[in-house]
C-alpha positions as MATLAB code, in Angstrom:
seq = 'MISREAFPGQWPDAGVTEPVLILTPTGRDAALAVACLDAAGIRAHVCPGVKEFCAALDGAAAGLIAEEALPAPALDWLVLALQRQPVWSDVPLILLTTSATTTEALWQHLQGRGAAAGHVTLLERPLHRLTLLSTVQVALRSRRRQHDIRRLHEELQRRIAEQTATLGQLHASEQGLRHLNETLDQRVAQEEPEPDPYEWMDQGEDAIVDAEQSGWGSTKTISLLVVAAVLTL';
ca = [
     -23.492  -53.767  103.815;
     -25.674  -56.816  103.308;
     -24.747  -58.832  100.246;
     -27.397  -59.209   97.536;
     -26.790  -62.881   96.680;
     -29.952  -64.857   96.103;
     -30.983  -67.274   98.784;
     -33.044  -70.234   97.601;
     -36.161  -71.403   99.387;
     -38.391  -69.991  102.100;
     -37.452  -69.961  105.754;
     -40.210  -70.592  108.311;
     -40.760  -68.028  111.029;
     -40.336  -70.591  113.865;
     -43.867  -69.947  115.111;
     -43.139  -66.331  116.137;
     -45.441  -63.602  114.812;
     -43.596  -60.645  116.335;
     -41.524  -58.501  113.962;
     -37.761  -58.291  113.762;
     -36.809  -54.695  114.591;
     -34.222  -53.079  112.307;
     -32.090  -50.062  113.281;
     -29.495  -49.380  110.569;
     -29.448  -45.615  109.984;
     -26.803  -45.434  107.229;
     -26.488  -46.945  103.774;
     -28.978  -49.413  102.353;
     -28.726  -51.994  105.141;
     -32.295  -51.414  106.326;
     -33.876  -51.767  102.890;
     -31.831  -54.830  102.011;
     -32.509  -56.465  105.383;
     -36.253  -55.900  105.060;
     -36.244  -57.346  101.541;
     -34.198  -60.336  102.669;
     -36.460  -61.116  105.625;
     -39.646  -60.427  103.725;
     -38.615  -62.885  100.992;
     -38.225  -65.519  103.715;
     -41.661  -64.779  105.187;
     -40.287  -63.027  108.277;
     -41.898  -59.780  109.446;
     -39.612  -56.781  109.832;
     -40.079  -53.262  111.172;
     -37.637  -50.417  110.582;
     -37.150  -48.053  113.546;
     -36.087  -44.438  112.902;
     -34.022  -44.180  116.102;
     -32.832  -45.979  119.210;
     -35.656  -44.645  121.404;
     -38.278  -46.055  119.066;
     -36.305  -49.297  118.899;
     -36.187  -49.618  122.697;
     -39.890  -48.724  123.057;
     -40.850  -51.535  120.663;
     -38.406  -54.100  122.070;
     -40.852  -55.883  124.381;
     -43.059  -56.742  121.410;
     -40.231  -57.839  119.112;
     -39.008  -61.258  118.045;
     -35.437  -59.988  117.661;
     -33.467  -56.835  116.895;
     -30.989  -56.048  114.118;
     -28.798  -53.024  114.918;
     -25.854  -51.435  113.156;
     -22.962  -50.313  115.321;
     -23.208  -46.713  114.063;
     -26.670  -46.528  115.665;
     -25.136  -47.061  119.106;
     -23.096  -44.119  120.371;
     -22.638  -44.100  124.130;
     -25.979  -42.436  125.040;
     -27.897  -44.748  122.692;
     -26.095  -47.752  124.128;
     -27.250  -46.741  127.615;
     -30.839  -46.578  126.361;
     -30.493  -50.064  124.900;
     -29.024  -51.572  128.057;
     -31.855  -50.121  130.168;
     -34.428  -51.548  127.750;
     -32.819  -54.986  128.002;
     -32.738  -54.846  131.789;
     -36.418  -53.927  132.158;
     -37.657  -57.017  130.316;
     -39.954  -59.477  132.114;
     -38.326  -62.436  133.824;
     -39.151  -64.782  130.932;
     -37.988  -62.425  128.167;
     -34.529  -62.201  126.600;
     -34.967  -60.543  123.194;
     -32.132  -61.665  120.896;
     -30.075  -58.853  119.373;
     -27.927  -58.998  116.232;
     -25.309  -56.221  116.001;
     -23.693  -55.440  112.646;
     -20.047  -54.365  112.930;
     -17.354  -53.410  110.411;
     -14.150  -54.970  111.769;
     -12.820  -57.324  114.420;
     -11.382  -54.381  116.369;
     -14.726  -52.590  116.385;
     -16.497  -55.810  117.276;
     -14.288  -56.388  120.319;
     -14.636  -52.755  121.442;
     -18.425  -52.884  121.125;
     -18.571  -56.186  122.982;
     -16.520  -54.803  125.866;
     -18.691  -51.696  125.848;
     -21.821  -53.816  126.235;
     -20.312  -55.918  128.997;
     -19.122  -52.795  130.818;
     -22.711  -51.508  130.894;
     -24.094  -54.739  132.295;
     -25.704  -56.189  129.157;
     -25.871  -59.968  129.414;
     -23.860  -61.811  126.745;
     -26.885  -63.984  126.016;
     -28.693  -60.988  124.526;
     -26.245  -60.271  121.737;
     -24.864  -61.837  118.549;
     -22.169  -59.830  116.732;
     -21.889  -60.128  112.927;
     -19.190  -58.499  110.819;
     -19.881  -56.834  107.502;
     -20.074  -57.608  104.635;
     -22.985  -59.789  105.693;
     -24.356  -62.397  103.288;
     -28.058  -63.161  103.142;
     -27.457  -66.749  104.189;
     -25.626  -65.599  107.314;
     -28.323  -63.062  108.158;
     -31.214  -65.477  107.633;
     -29.601  -68.317  109.576;
     -28.803  -65.965  112.465;
     -32.345  -64.551  112.491;
     -33.753  -68.084  112.356;
     -31.798  -69.043  115.471;
     -33.053  -65.874  117.161;
     -36.668  -66.724  116.292;
     -36.349  -70.226  117.700;
     -34.900  -68.765  120.873;
     -37.785  -66.295  121.113;
     -40.326  -69.085  120.588;
     -38.835  -71.018  123.527;
     -39.090  -67.860  125.616;
     -42.797  -67.634  124.813;
     -43.173  -71.287  125.815;
     -41.595  -70.396  129.153;
     -43.913  -67.383  129.449;
     -46.987  -69.564  128.930;
     -45.744  -72.097  131.479;
     -45.050  -69.268  133.935;
     -48.545  -67.822  133.414;
     -50.128  -71.263  133.862;
     -48.130  -71.808  137.064;
     -49.219  -68.422  138.413;
     -52.849  -69.214  137.538;
     -52.729  -72.532  139.379;
     -51.064  -70.947  142.392;
     -53.806  -68.294  142.474;
     -56.524  -70.973  142.263;
     -54.945  -73.028  145.050;
     -54.551  -69.934  147.200;
     -58.223  -69.073  146.696;
     -59.270  -72.657  147.524;
     -57.177  -72.665  150.693;
     -58.722  -69.341  151.675;
     -62.226  -70.753  151.224;
     -61.367  -73.861  153.264;
     -59.922  -71.713  156.029;
     -63.043  -69.537  156.078;
     -65.264  -72.653  156.243;
     -63.187  -74.065  159.095;
     -63.475  -70.796  160.999;
     -67.249  -70.760  160.442;
     -67.656  -74.344  161.720;
     -65.514  -73.589  164.757;
     -67.622  -70.539  165.558;
     -70.832  -72.572  165.131;
     -69.596  -75.281  167.517;
     -68.669  -72.694  170.117;
     -72.133  -71.108  169.815;
     -73.874  -74.464  170.205;
     -71.766  -75.325  173.254;
     -72.708  -72.009  174.850;
     -76.424  -72.563  174.199;
     -76.338  -76.089  175.606;
     -74.574  -74.810  178.718;
     -77.251  -72.133  179.179;
     -80.238  -74.449  178.627;
     -79.094  -77.417  180.787;
     -78.331  -76.372  184.406;
     -75.860  -78.390  186.424;
     -77.526  -81.301  188.336;
     -77.924  -80.832  192.101;
     -75.743  -83.467  193.832;
     -77.957  -83.338  196.955;
     -81.220  -83.875  195.107;
     -81.047  -87.670  195.418;
     -80.585  -87.330  199.190;
     -83.793  -85.314  199.472;
     -85.584  -87.894  197.395;
     -84.260  -90.659  199.646;
     -85.498  -88.952  202.791;
     -88.951  -88.490  201.315;
     -89.018  -92.160  200.363;
     -88.122  -93.240  203.906;
     -90.885  -91.140  205.405;
     -93.430  -92.549  202.950;
     -92.315  -96.109  203.698;
     -92.608  -95.688  207.467;
     -96.069  -94.279  207.130;
     -97.083  -97.190  204.931;
     -95.778  -99.741  207.451;
     -93.180 -101.350  205.201;
     -90.650 -102.008  207.948;
     -88.116 -100.436  210.255;
     -86.465  -97.179  209.437;
     -83.060  -98.851  209.060;
     -84.335 -101.451  206.636;
     -86.218  -98.902  204.598;
     -83.202  -96.594  204.477;
     -81.000  -99.357  203.119;
     -83.569 -100.186  200.450;
     -83.905  -96.570  199.438;
     -80.124  -96.056  199.255;
     -79.769  -99.173  197.127;
     -82.513  -98.011  194.825;
     -81.013  -94.572  194.459;
     -77.557  -95.958  193.742;
     -78.927  -98.009  190.908;
     -80.384  -94.957  189.140;
];
């Protein structure tokens, strides 16, 4: 049972707009918890059963559960819901228990089913409003930090995607330039035939014949002049 003592002042919601889920199927715990949180400006949502609680867990700031709402099958549902959370998410849970013996048994039960200890805070009844509000406040601050991590993770993924796209565009441009260079090389090779290494010899012979006919000198002298001229080309 949650004590009805007045709690002075308003507690901020730590920047989290998600509701605190409440699953307390017996007594007046649910009504008192909602009134307590509402007076502090903290949203609360009462779930009729564990399946509804688990379905809404991803969109919750925290969860308040009474031990009587967690028989073995329900506890399995809860553990599966905790394990399927995104990598950034670790919804804080507050479990209301009735005695130290029950608290220890429930804790061991959770650990035996693979629930991480970081998920769970155990509170013994009777629970005062101050204790409940301070515990919920810590849970909300934890959830706010998780959302900060989520935003950083999303920003990192966005930048990685942008860099990957840029690298893909650069690679495609490089491939296009390489293909263009290969095409140009092929065209140049087709349009410019290889020079004939014997062409200059034919030109030299023609020059010697022309020189002899013009009376420029002996064949030997003319040949040397022609060879020298050709070598200087």
